[in-house]
mmCIF file of C-alpha atoms in Angstrom:
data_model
loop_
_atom_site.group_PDB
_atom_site.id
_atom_site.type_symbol
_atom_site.label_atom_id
_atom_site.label_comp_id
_atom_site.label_asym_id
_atom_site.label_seq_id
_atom_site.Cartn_x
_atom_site.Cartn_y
_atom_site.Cartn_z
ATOM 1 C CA UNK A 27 34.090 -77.284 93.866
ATOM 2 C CA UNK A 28 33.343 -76.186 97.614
ATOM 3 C CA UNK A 29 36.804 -76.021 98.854
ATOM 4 C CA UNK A 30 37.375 -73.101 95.870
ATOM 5 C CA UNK A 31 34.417 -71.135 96.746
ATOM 6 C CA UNK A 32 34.213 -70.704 100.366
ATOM 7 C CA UNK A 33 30.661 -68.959 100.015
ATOM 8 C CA UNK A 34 29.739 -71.774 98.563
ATOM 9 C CA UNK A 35 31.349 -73.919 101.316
ATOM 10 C CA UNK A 36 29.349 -71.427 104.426
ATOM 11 C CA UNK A 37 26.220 -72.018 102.586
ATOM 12 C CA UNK A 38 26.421 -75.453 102.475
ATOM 13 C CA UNK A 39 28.020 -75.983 106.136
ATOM 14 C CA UNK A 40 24.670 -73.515 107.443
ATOM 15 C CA UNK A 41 22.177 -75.607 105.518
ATOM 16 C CA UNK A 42 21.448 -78.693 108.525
ATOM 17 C CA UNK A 43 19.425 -80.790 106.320
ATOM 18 C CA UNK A 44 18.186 -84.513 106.946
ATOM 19 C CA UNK A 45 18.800 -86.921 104.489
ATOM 20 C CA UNK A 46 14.893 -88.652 104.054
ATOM 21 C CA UNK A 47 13.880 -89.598 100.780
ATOM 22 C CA UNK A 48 10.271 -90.531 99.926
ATOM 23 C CA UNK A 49 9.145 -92.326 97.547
ATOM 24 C CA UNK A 50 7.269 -89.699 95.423
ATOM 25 C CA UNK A 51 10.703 -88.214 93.955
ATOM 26 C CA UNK A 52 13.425 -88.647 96.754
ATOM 27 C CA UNK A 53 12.843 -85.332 97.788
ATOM 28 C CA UNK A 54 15.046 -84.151 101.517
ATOM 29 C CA UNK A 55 12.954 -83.589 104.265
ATOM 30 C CA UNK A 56 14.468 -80.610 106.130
ATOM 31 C CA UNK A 57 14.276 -79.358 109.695
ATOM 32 C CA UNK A 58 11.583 -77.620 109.403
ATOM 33 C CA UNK A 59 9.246 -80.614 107.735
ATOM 34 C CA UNK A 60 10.712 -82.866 110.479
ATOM 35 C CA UNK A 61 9.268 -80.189 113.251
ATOM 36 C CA UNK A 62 5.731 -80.628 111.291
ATOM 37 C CA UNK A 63 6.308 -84.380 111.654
ATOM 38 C CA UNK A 64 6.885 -84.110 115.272
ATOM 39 C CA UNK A 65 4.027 -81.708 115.925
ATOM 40 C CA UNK A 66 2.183 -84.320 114.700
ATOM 41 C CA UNK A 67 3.492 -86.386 117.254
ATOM 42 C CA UNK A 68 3.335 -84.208 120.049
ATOM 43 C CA UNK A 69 -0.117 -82.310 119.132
ATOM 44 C CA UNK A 70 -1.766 -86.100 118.193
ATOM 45 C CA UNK A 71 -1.108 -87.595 121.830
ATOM 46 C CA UNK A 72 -1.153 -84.476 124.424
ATOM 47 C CA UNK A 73 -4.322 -83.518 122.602
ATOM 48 C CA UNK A 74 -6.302 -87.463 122.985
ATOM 49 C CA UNK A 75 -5.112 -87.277 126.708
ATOM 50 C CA UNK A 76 -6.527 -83.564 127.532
ATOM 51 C CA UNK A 77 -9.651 -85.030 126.149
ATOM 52 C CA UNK A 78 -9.534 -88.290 128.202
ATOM 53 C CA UNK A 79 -8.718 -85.789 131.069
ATOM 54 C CA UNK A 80 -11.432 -83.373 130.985
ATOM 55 C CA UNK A 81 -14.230 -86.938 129.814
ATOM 56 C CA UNK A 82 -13.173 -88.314 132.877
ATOM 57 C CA UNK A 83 -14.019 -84.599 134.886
ATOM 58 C CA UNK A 84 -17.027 -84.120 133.104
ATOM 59 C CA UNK A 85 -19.258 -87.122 132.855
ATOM 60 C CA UNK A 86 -20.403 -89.797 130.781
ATOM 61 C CA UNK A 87 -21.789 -88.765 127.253
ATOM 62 C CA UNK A 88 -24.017 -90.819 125.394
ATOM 63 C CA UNK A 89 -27.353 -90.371 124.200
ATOM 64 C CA UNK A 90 -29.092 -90.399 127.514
ATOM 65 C CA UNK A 91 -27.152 -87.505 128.355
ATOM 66 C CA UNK A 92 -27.226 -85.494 125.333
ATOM 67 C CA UNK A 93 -27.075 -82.281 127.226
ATOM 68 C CA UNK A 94 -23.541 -83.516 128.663
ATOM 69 C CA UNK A 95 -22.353 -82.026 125.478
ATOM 70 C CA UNK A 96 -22.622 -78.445 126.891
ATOM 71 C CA UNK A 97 -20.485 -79.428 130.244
ATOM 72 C CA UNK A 98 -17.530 -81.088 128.339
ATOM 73 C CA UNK A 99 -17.458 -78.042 126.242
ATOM 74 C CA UNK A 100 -17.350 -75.615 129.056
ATOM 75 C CA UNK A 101 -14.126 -77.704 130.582
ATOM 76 C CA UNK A 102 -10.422 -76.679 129.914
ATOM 77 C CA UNK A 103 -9.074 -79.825 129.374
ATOM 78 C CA UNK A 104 -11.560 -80.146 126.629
ATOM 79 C CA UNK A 105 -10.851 -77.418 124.785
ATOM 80 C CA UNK A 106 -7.156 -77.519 124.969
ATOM 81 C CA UNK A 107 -7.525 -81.093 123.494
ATOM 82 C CA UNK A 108 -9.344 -79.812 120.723
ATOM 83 C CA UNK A 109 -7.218 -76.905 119.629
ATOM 84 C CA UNK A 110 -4.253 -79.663 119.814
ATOM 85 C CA UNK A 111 -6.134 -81.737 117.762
ATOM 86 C CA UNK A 112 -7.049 -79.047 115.383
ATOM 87 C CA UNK A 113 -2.828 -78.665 115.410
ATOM 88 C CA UNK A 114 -2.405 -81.771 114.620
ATOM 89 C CA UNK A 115 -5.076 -81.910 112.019
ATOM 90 C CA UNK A 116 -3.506 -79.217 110.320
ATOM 91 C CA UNK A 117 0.226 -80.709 110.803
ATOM 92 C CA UNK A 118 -0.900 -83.969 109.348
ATOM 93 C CA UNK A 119 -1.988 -81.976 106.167
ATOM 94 C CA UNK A 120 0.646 -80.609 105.839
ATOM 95 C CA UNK A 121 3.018 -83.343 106.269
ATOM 96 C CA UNK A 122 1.000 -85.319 103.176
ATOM 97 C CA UNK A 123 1.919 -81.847 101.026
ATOM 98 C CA UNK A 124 5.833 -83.385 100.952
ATOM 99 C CA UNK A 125 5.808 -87.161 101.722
ATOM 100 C CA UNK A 126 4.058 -90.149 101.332
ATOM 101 C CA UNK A 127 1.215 -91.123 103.209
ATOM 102 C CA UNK A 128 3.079 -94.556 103.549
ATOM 103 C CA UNK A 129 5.844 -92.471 105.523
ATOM 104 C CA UNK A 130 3.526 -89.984 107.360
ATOM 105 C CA UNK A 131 0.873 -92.433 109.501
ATOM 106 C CA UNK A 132 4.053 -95.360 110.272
ATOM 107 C CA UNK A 133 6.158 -92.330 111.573
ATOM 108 C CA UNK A 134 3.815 -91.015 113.432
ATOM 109 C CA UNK A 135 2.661 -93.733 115.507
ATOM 110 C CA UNK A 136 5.419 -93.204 117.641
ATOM 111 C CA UNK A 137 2.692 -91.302 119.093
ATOM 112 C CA UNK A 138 1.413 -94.374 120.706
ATOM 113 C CA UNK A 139 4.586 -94.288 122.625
ATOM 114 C CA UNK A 140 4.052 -90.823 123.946
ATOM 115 C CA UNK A 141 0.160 -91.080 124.228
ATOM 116 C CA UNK A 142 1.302 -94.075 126.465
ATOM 117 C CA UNK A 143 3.320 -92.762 128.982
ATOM 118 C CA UNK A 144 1.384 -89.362 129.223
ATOM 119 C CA UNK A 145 -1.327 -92.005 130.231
ATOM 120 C CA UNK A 146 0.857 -93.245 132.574
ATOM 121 C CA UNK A 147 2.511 -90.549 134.758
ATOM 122 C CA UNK A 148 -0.104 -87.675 133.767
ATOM 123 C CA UNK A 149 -3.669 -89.541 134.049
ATOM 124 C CA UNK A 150 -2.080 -92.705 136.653
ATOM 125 C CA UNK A 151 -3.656 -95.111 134.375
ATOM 126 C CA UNK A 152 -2.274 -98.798 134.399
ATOM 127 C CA UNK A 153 -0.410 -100.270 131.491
ATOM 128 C CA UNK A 154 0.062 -103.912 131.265
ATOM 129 C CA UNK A 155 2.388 -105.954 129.537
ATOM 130 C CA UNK A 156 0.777 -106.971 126.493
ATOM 131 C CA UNK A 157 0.221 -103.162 125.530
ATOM 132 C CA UNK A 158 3.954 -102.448 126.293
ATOM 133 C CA UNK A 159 4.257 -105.317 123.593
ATOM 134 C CA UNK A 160 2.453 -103.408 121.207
ATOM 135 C CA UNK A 161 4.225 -100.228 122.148
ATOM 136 C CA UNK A 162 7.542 -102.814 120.961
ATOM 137 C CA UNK A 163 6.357 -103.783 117.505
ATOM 138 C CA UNK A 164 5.671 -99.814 116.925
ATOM 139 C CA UNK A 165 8.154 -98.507 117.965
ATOM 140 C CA UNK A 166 10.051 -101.737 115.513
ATOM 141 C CA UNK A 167 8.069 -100.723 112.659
ATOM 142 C CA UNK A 168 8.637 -96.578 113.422
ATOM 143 C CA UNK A 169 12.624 -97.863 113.094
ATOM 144 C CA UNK A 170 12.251 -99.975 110.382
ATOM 145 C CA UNK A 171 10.342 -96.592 108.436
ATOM 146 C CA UNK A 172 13.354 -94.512 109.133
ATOM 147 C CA UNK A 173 15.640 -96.946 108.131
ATOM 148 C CA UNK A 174 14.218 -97.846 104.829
ATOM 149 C CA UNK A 175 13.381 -93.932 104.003
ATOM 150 C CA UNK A 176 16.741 -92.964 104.208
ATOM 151 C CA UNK A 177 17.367 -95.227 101.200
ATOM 152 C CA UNK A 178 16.556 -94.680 97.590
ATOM 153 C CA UNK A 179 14.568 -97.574 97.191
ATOM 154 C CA UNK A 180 11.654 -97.828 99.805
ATOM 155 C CA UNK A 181 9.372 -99.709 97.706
ATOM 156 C CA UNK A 182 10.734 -103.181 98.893
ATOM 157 C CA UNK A 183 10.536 -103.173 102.236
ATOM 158 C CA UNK A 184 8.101 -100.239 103.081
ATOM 159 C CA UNK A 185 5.247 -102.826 103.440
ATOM 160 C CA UNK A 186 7.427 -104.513 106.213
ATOM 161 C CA UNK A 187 7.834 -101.532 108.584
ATOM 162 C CA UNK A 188 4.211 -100.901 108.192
ATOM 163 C CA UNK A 189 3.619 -104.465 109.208
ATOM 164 C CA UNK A 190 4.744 -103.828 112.383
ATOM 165 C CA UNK A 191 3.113 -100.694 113.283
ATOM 166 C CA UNK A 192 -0.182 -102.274 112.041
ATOM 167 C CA UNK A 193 0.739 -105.038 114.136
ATOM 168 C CA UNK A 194 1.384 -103.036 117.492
ATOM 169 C CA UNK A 195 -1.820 -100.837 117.045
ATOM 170 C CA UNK A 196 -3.755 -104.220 116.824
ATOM 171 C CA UNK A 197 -2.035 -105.756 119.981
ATOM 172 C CA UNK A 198 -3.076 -102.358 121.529
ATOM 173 C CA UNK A 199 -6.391 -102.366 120.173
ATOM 174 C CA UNK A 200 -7.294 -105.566 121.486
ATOM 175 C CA UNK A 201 -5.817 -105.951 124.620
#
């Protein structure tokens, strides 16, 4: 056992791993795929609010004002929003590579939840109470999706938690 190998025991104690099974094999998600998760997180709403950032500096584009195109690209708000995007693109991938896409999109909708409040205190926009209640059911149904992955046996109750993350994004959808 560990206690009569003490490399053994040091290897074990240095290895900080998460217990998160998927579904696909109950696989452990370590520190390191957690990070990617997060960078989802992180890349996913700073990058949509640099964007709404430098739209709102720039100007209206539609197709009146085609040529609009060449402004928005020129702005650094713009661009930083698409290389985070392009970070989260590439996180996202990455996260499918070792868990389910029934894991990856419900966890990262906590992004809502960040995406929110950078809306908030970095572009002073006003948040009423009927999207806070659709921040609740997400960040419910983010919960429920770590709760249930840390068991064995998702398959029961994985359609639950991603009830109520489809039910938050609708609430802040449509209100």
């Amino acid at each position: 056992g560990t206690f009569n190998n003490p490399a053994r025991a040091a290897t074990q104690a240095g290895q900080i791993r998460f217990r998160l099974y998927h579904s696909s094999g109950g696989n452990l998600l370590s520190i390191r795929r957690y990070l990617v998760i997060l960078s989802m997180v992180v890349f996913g709403a700073s990058g949509d609010a640099l964007l709404a950032r430098g739209v709102k500096q720039t100007g209206a584009i539609d197709i009146h004002h085609i040529f609009n195109v060449f402004a928005v690209l020129s702005n650094p708000y713009i661009l930083l929003g698409i290389v985070s995007l392009l970070i989260f693109r590439w996180s996202y991938m990455t996260a499918l590579s070792f868990a389910d896409l029934s894991f990856v999109m419900p966890a990262t909708a906590i992004s809502y939840v960040l995406m929110t409040l950078l809306s908030i205190f970095w572009l002073h926009e006003h948040v009423g109470p009927e999207r806070w209640s659709g921040i609740l059911f997400i960040v419910l149904g983010v919960g429920l999706v770590a709760k249930f992955f840390l068991k064995e046996d998702v398959n029961r109750r994985r359609w639950l938690a991603t009830g109520f993350v489809f039910c938050g994004v609708l609430i802040l959808t449509y209100t």
